[in-house]
Amino acid sequence: RGEGRVRAISEGVVCGPMAAPIDGDVAGFVNGIAHELGALSGRPDSEHRADAVIEASNLVAAIIAADGRLTDSELDAYIDSIGPLLTPPLITTAAQVRHSDLFTNRQEWLAEPGVLFDLLVKADRRDGTRRSNRYYELAMHLAHVTAATDLVPSQSEMQAIDSFRTGLLRAMDAAGVARPGQPSTATGTAAPVVAANVASADVPPARSLDELLADLDALVGLANVKAEVRRLTSMLQVQRLRAQRGLSVIETSHHLVFTGNPGTGKTTVARLLSQIYRAIGVVAKGQLVETDRSRLVAGFVGQTALKTLETLQSSIGGMLLIDEAYALARGGDNDFGREAIDTLVKFMEDHREDLAIVAAGYTTEMESFIEANPGLKSRFTRTISFPDYSDDELVDIFVGLGDANQYSCSDDALTRVRHFVSVEPRTRGFGNARFVRNLFETAVAHQAQRLAPLSDPSDEQLTTLTADDIAAVDA
């Protein structure tokens, strides 16, 4: 393919019909990693280019091999973008590669961070720098554009990217190195919650995807929920990359069903997801509008459609969360809830590009809601299940509420918290985090009563919850 093409790729210049879809992205990764290594070693970037090329080769090959399916588009992208940079250059065809062992077990490279990343993390810990953050950004971008070489990236590829991302972030955490977006997570706010049927509040400045994913990762528990959201985010990023490059795109529904008991984090995740959608360009504003049957259904013929439309209009550019959505389908054929559903389905079709809807509720009832209208079933194609929190997670939530409100717990207080959490019946409708919030607010009220007789309580007394303060919620 000639030295000119090799030179053009290595310098980040991609032109002409021979350019593969990821040439420029590979060049960006190679140049960026070589620069970080050069700045660390004090030697020219060019001396580190070969190592960066090998890193790019490993990453691209690992994503391609993740699902065991080697398509021509994937192999051509590797051959055209990585092949000329290798020593010696790889000059072959997709068919020849497919019958070789070049991609055998390459996905295993994703199992743990590589040597170059480990080197940058250790340097960051020593010097207080953030070179590993730059590696993370370049690597995640290259992973996504590699997945975008296929019209429909597989779930295995999305899981591989998520696993790779998690490994990089855990390595940073273990070394005490700040994650990308971490400085602003302490003060950042999620999407504003807007009451339905009123004008939307001003939308705050957009937050970066890394900030939002850091907030998602920081939530207590919900491991499977977080993984589902991250995989969905990766899938949408890949589709956006394909659209930006003029490649064909399979339409991916932005609407979701959240199932689970109250207090399991459905609204909290929806707030973050609305802003994640904004960060990756799915919606323009990212506000979250919460509603339920009472705000959608009117008591007279013809009024429900208007009431529902008003709510939907306030959601354009963001996300609508319908709590207990199954209540819309509970009545008979003449129930006004059916009118709300019909209006909802038509609006979803008319505003596919600027609205996302989350329908939330109990698992069994949500199944009946989706079956209530064929249009719902075709649009709500992804369900995320929110499990009840474990005892340990509920105690962690209690401690987190204390941290957020400048309260700490004595050891005997935490023992009492754990007791009340463990004896609370886990029946249908168990409040989960809502129960814990009530337990925390009860404790704060009891502490106030305990300290009221003191004329000058100390700061420690004012900020410490003791066992005497922890009582049953209905006490």
PDB file of C-alpha atoms in Angstrom, residues 269-401:
ATOM      1  CA  VAL A 269     -31.225   6.453  37.152  1.00  0.00           C
ATOM      2  CA  ALA A 270     -33.755   8.138  34.853  1.00  0.00           C
ATOM      3  CA  ARG A 271     -32.387  11.546  35.890  1.00  0.00           C
ATOM      4  CA  LEU A 272     -28.878  10.488  34.985  1.00  0.00           C
ATOM      5  CA  LEU A 273     -29.979   8.743  31.796  1.00  0.00           C
ATOM      6  CA  SER A 274     -31.789  11.843  30.558  1.00  0.00           C
ATOM      7  CA  GLN A 275     -28.519  13.772  30.800  1.00  0.00           C
ATOM      8  CA  ILE A 276     -26.526  10.879  29.321  1.00  0.00           C
ATOM      9  CA  TYR A 277     -28.862  10.987  26.332  1.00  0.00           C
ATOM     10  CA  ARG A 278     -28.137  14.703  26.064  1.00  0.00           C
ATOM     11  CA  ALA A 279     -24.375  14.166  26.313  1.00  0.00           C
ATOM     12  CA  ILE A 280     -24.354  11.698  23.393  1.00  0.00           C
ATOM     13  CA  GLY A 281     -26.766  13.722  21.268  1.00  0.00           C
ATOM     14  CA  VAL A 282     -29.933  11.634  21.546  1.00  0.00           C
ATOM     15  CA  VAL A 283     -31.945  14.557  22.954  1.00  0.00           C
ATOM     16  CA  ALA A 284     -31.257  18.280  22.921  1.00  0.00           C
ATOM     17  CA  LYS A 285     -31.983  19.447  26.475  1.00  0.00           C
ATOM     18  CA  GLY A 286     -32.059  16.433  28.775  1.00  0.00           C
ATOM     19  CA  GLN A 287     -34.696  17.574  31.262  1.00  0.00           C
ATOM     20  CA  LEU A 288     -36.648  14.894  33.119  1.00  0.00           C
ATOM     21  CA  VAL A 289     -40.411  15.308  33.410  1.00  0.00           C
ATOM     22  CA  GLU A 290     -42.127  13.023  35.926  1.00  0.00           C
ATOM     23  CA  THR A 291     -45.777  12.111  35.572  1.00  0.00           C
ATOM     24  CA  ASP A 292     -48.365   9.439  36.366  1.00  0.00           C
ATOM     25  CA  ARG A 293     -51.962   8.563  35.511  1.00  0.00           C
ATOM     26  CA  SER A 294     -53.396  11.437  37.563  1.00  0.00           C
ATOM     27  CA  ARG A 295     -51.486  13.960  35.441  1.00  0.00           C
ATOM     28  CA  LEU A 296     -52.340  12.333  32.112  1.00  0.00           C
ATOM     29  CA  VAL A 297     -55.975  11.248  32.418  1.00  0.00           C
ATOM     30  CA  ALA A 298     -58.938  13.599  32.731  1.00  0.00           C
ATOM     31  CA  GLY A 299     -62.473  12.787  33.775  1.00  0.00           C
ATOM     32  CA  PHE A 300     -64.303  13.815  30.628  1.00  0.00           C
ATOM     33  CA  VAL A 301     -64.332  12.774  26.979  1.00  0.00           C
ATOM     34  CA  GLY A 302     -61.738  14.606  24.886  1.00  0.00           C
ATOM     35  CA  GLN A 303     -59.849  16.124  27.805  1.00  0.00           C
ATOM     36  CA  THR A 304     -57.387  13.274  28.327  1.00  0.00           C
ATOM     37  CA  ALA A 305     -55.732  13.708  24.936  1.00  0.00           C
ATOM     38  CA  LEU A 306     -55.188  17.417  25.618  1.00  0.00           C
ATOM     39  CA  LYS A 307     -53.863  16.762  29.100  1.00  0.00           C
ATOM     40  CA  THR A 308     -51.507  14.048  27.867  1.00  0.00           C
ATOM     41  CA  LEU A 309     -50.294  16.193  24.969  1.00  0.00           C
ATOM     42  CA  GLU A 310     -49.491  19.052  27.359  1.00  0.00           C
ATOM     43  CA  THR A 311     -47.284  16.750  29.409  1.00  0.00           C
ATOM     44  CA  LEU A 312     -45.616  15.278  26.343  1.00  0.00           C
ATOM     45  CA  GLN A 313     -44.931  18.734  24.907  1.00  0.00           C
ATOM     46  CA  SER A 314     -43.076  19.707  28.085  1.00  0.00           C
ATOM     47  CA  SER A 315     -40.890  16.629  27.629  1.00  0.00           C
ATOM     48  CA  ILE A 316     -39.666  17.384  24.093  1.00  0.00           C
ATOM     49  CA  GLY A 317     -35.883  17.508  24.035  1.00  0.00           C
ATOM     50  CA  GLY A 318     -35.663  15.397  27.171  1.00  0.00           C
ATOM     51  CA  MET A 319     -37.168  12.413  28.926  1.00  0.00           C
ATOM     52  CA  LEU A 320     -40.630  11.622  30.285  1.00  0.00           C
ATOM     53  CA  LEU A 321     -40.839   9.244  33.258  1.00  0.00           C
ATOM     54  CA  ILE A 322     -44.290   7.690  33.682  1.00  0.00           C
ATOM     55  CA  ASP A 323     -44.525   6.260  37.189  1.00  0.00           C
ATOM     56  CA  GLU A 324     -46.886   3.305  37.669  1.00  0.00           C
ATOM     57  CA  ALA A 325     -47.509   3.395  33.931  1.00  0.00           C
ATOM     58  CA  TYR A 326     -49.603   0.208  34.144  1.00  0.00           C
ATOM     59  CA  ALA A 327     -52.386   2.267  35.764  1.00  0.00           C
ATOM     60  CA  LEU A 328     -53.146   3.668  32.309  1.00  0.00           C
ATOM     61  CA  ALA A 329     -54.229   0.209  31.133  1.00  0.00           C
ATOM     62  CA  ARG A 330     -56.133  -0.938  34.195  1.00  0.00           C
ATOM     63  CA  GLY A 331     -59.615   0.157  33.124  1.00  0.00           C
ATOM     64  CA  GLY A 332     -61.754  -1.368  30.429  1.00  0.00           C
ATOM     65  CA  ASP A 333     -61.958  -0.393  26.784  1.00  0.00           C
ATOM     66  CA  ASN A 334     -63.929   2.743  27.671  1.00  0.00           C
ATOM     67  CA  ASP A 335     -61.462   3.921  30.313  1.00  0.00           C
ATOM     68  CA  PHE A 336     -59.831   7.263  29.530  1.00  0.00           C
ATOM     69  CA  GLY A 337     -56.434   5.700  30.245  1.00  0.00           C
ATOM     70  CA  ARG A 338     -56.665   4.013  26.832  1.00  0.00           C
ATOM     71  CA  GLU A 339     -57.004   7.431  25.249  1.00  0.00           C
ATOM     72  CA  ALA A 340     -53.836   8.520  27.021  1.00  0.00           C
ATOM     73  CA  ILE A 341     -52.001   5.441  25.698  1.00  0.00           C
ATOM     74  CA  ASP A 342     -53.174   6.089  22.131  1.00  0.00           C
ATOM     75  CA  THR A 343     -52.038   9.707  22.379  1.00  0.00           C
ATOM     76  CA  LEU A 344     -48.716   8.582  23.815  1.00  0.00           C
ATOM     77  CA  VAL A 345     -48.051   6.103  20.992  1.00  0.00           C
ATOM     78  CA  LYS A 346     -48.783   8.658  18.259  1.00  0.00           C
ATOM     79  CA  PHE A 347     -46.603  11.293  19.938  1.00  0.00           C
ATOM     80  CA  MET A 348     -43.710   8.823  20.246  1.00  0.00           C
ATOM     81  CA  GLU A 349     -43.902   8.198  16.505  1.00  0.00           C
ATOM     82  CA  ASP A 350     -44.092  11.890  15.631  1.00  0.00           C
ATOM     83  CA  HIS A 351     -41.158  12.823  17.896  1.00  0.00           C
ATOM     84  CA  ARG A 352     -38.803   9.883  17.522  1.00  0.00           C
ATOM     85  CA  GLU A 353     -35.773  12.149  17.259  1.00  0.00           C
ATOM     86  CA  ASP A 354     -36.294  14.430  20.253  1.00  0.00           C
ATOM     87  CA  LEU A 355     -37.987  12.491  23.031  1.00  0.00           C
ATOM     88  CA  ALA A 356     -37.260   9.498  25.254  1.00  0.00           C
ATOM     89  CA  ILE A 357     -39.843   7.864  27.506  1.00  0.00           C
ATOM     90  CA  VAL A 358     -39.342   5.616  30.507  1.00  0.00           C
ATOM     91  CA  ALA A 359     -42.369   3.643  31.717  1.00  0.00           C
ATOM     92  CA  ALA A 360     -41.858   2.440  35.292  1.00  0.00           C
ATOM     93  CA  GLY A 361     -43.703   0.122  37.659  1.00  0.00           C
ATOM     94  CA  TYR A 362     -44.042  -3.348  39.124  1.00  0.00           C
ATOM     95  CA  THR A 363     -42.762  -6.161  36.907  1.00  0.00           C
ATOM     96  CA  THR A 364     -45.985  -8.135  36.329  1.00  0.00           C
ATOM     97  CA  GLU A 365     -48.188  -5.073  35.843  1.00  0.00           C
ATOM     98  CA  MET A 366     -45.737  -3.529  33.364  1.00  0.00           C
ATOM     99  CA  GLU A 367     -46.065  -6.608  31.173  1.00  0.00           C
ATOM    100  CA  SER A 368     -49.811  -5.992  30.927  1.00  0.00           C
ATOM    101  CA  PHE A 369     -49.179  -2.311  30.133  1.00  0.00           C
ATOM    102  CA  ILE A 370     -46.912  -3.145  27.180  1.00  0.00           C
ATOM    103  CA  GLU A 371     -49.509  -5.614  25.875  1.00  0.00           C
ATOM    104  CA  ALA A 372     -52.245  -2.967  26.016  1.00  0.00           C
ATOM    105  CA  ASN A 373     -51.280  -1.454  22.655  1.00  0.00           C
ATOM    106  CA  PRO A 374     -49.256  -2.927  19.755  1.00  0.00           C
ATOM    107  CA  GLY A 375     -47.505   0.423  19.379  1.00  0.00           C
ATOM    108  CA  LEU A 376     -46.122   0.168  22.903  1.00  0.00           C
ATOM    109  CA  LYS A 377     -44.658  -3.263  22.322  1.00  0.00           C
ATOM    110  CA  SER A 378     -42.800  -2.150  19.210  1.00  0.00           C
ATOM    111  CA  ARG A 379     -41.369   0.944  20.890  1.00  0.00           C
ATOM    112  CA  PHE A 380     -40.546  -0.296  24.389  1.00  0.00           C
ATOM    113  CA  THR A 381     -38.118  -3.014  23.366  1.00  0.00           C
ATOM    114  CA  ARG A 382     -35.714  -2.880  26.310  1.00  0.00           C
ATOM    115  CA  THR A 383     -36.529  -3.560  29.960  1.00  0.00           C
ATOM    116  CA  ILE A 384     -34.204  -2.866  32.875  1.00  0.00           C
ATOM    117  CA  SER A 385     -35.053  -4.630  36.144  1.00  0.00           C
ATOM    118  CA  PHE A 386     -34.256  -2.924  39.456  1.00  0.00           C
ATOM    119  CA  PRO A 387     -33.783  -5.457  42.273  1.00  0.00           C
ATOM    120  CA  ASP A 388     -34.434  -4.778  45.934  1.00  0.00           C
ATOM    121  CA  TYR A 389     -31.377  -3.568  47.846  1.00  0.00           C
ATOM    122  CA  SER A 390     -29.558  -5.940  50.174  1.00  0.00           C
ATOM    123  CA  ASP A 391     -29.230  -5.165  53.894  1.00  0.00           C
ATOM    124  CA  ASP A 392     -25.634  -4.009  53.414  1.00  0.00           C
ATOM    125  CA  GLU A 393     -26.648  -1.719  50.553  1.00  0.00           C
ATOM    126  CA  LEU A 394     -29.481  -0.188  52.583  1.00  0.00           C
ATOM    127  CA  VAL A 395     -27.081   0.519  55.445  1.00  0.00           C
ATOM    128  CA  ASP A 396     -24.700   2.107  52.945  1.00  0.00           C
ATOM    129  CA  ILE A 397     -27.547   4.312  51.705  1.00  0.00           C
ATOM    130  CA  PHE A 398     -28.250   5.392  55.297  1.00  0.00           C
ATOM    131  CA  VAL A 399     -24.584   6.297  55.770  1.00  0.00           C
ATOM    132  CA  GLY A 400     -24.623   8.156  52.454  1.00  0.00           C
ATOM    133  CA  LEU A 401     -27.606  10.227  53.569  1.00  0.00           C
TER     134      LEU A 401
END
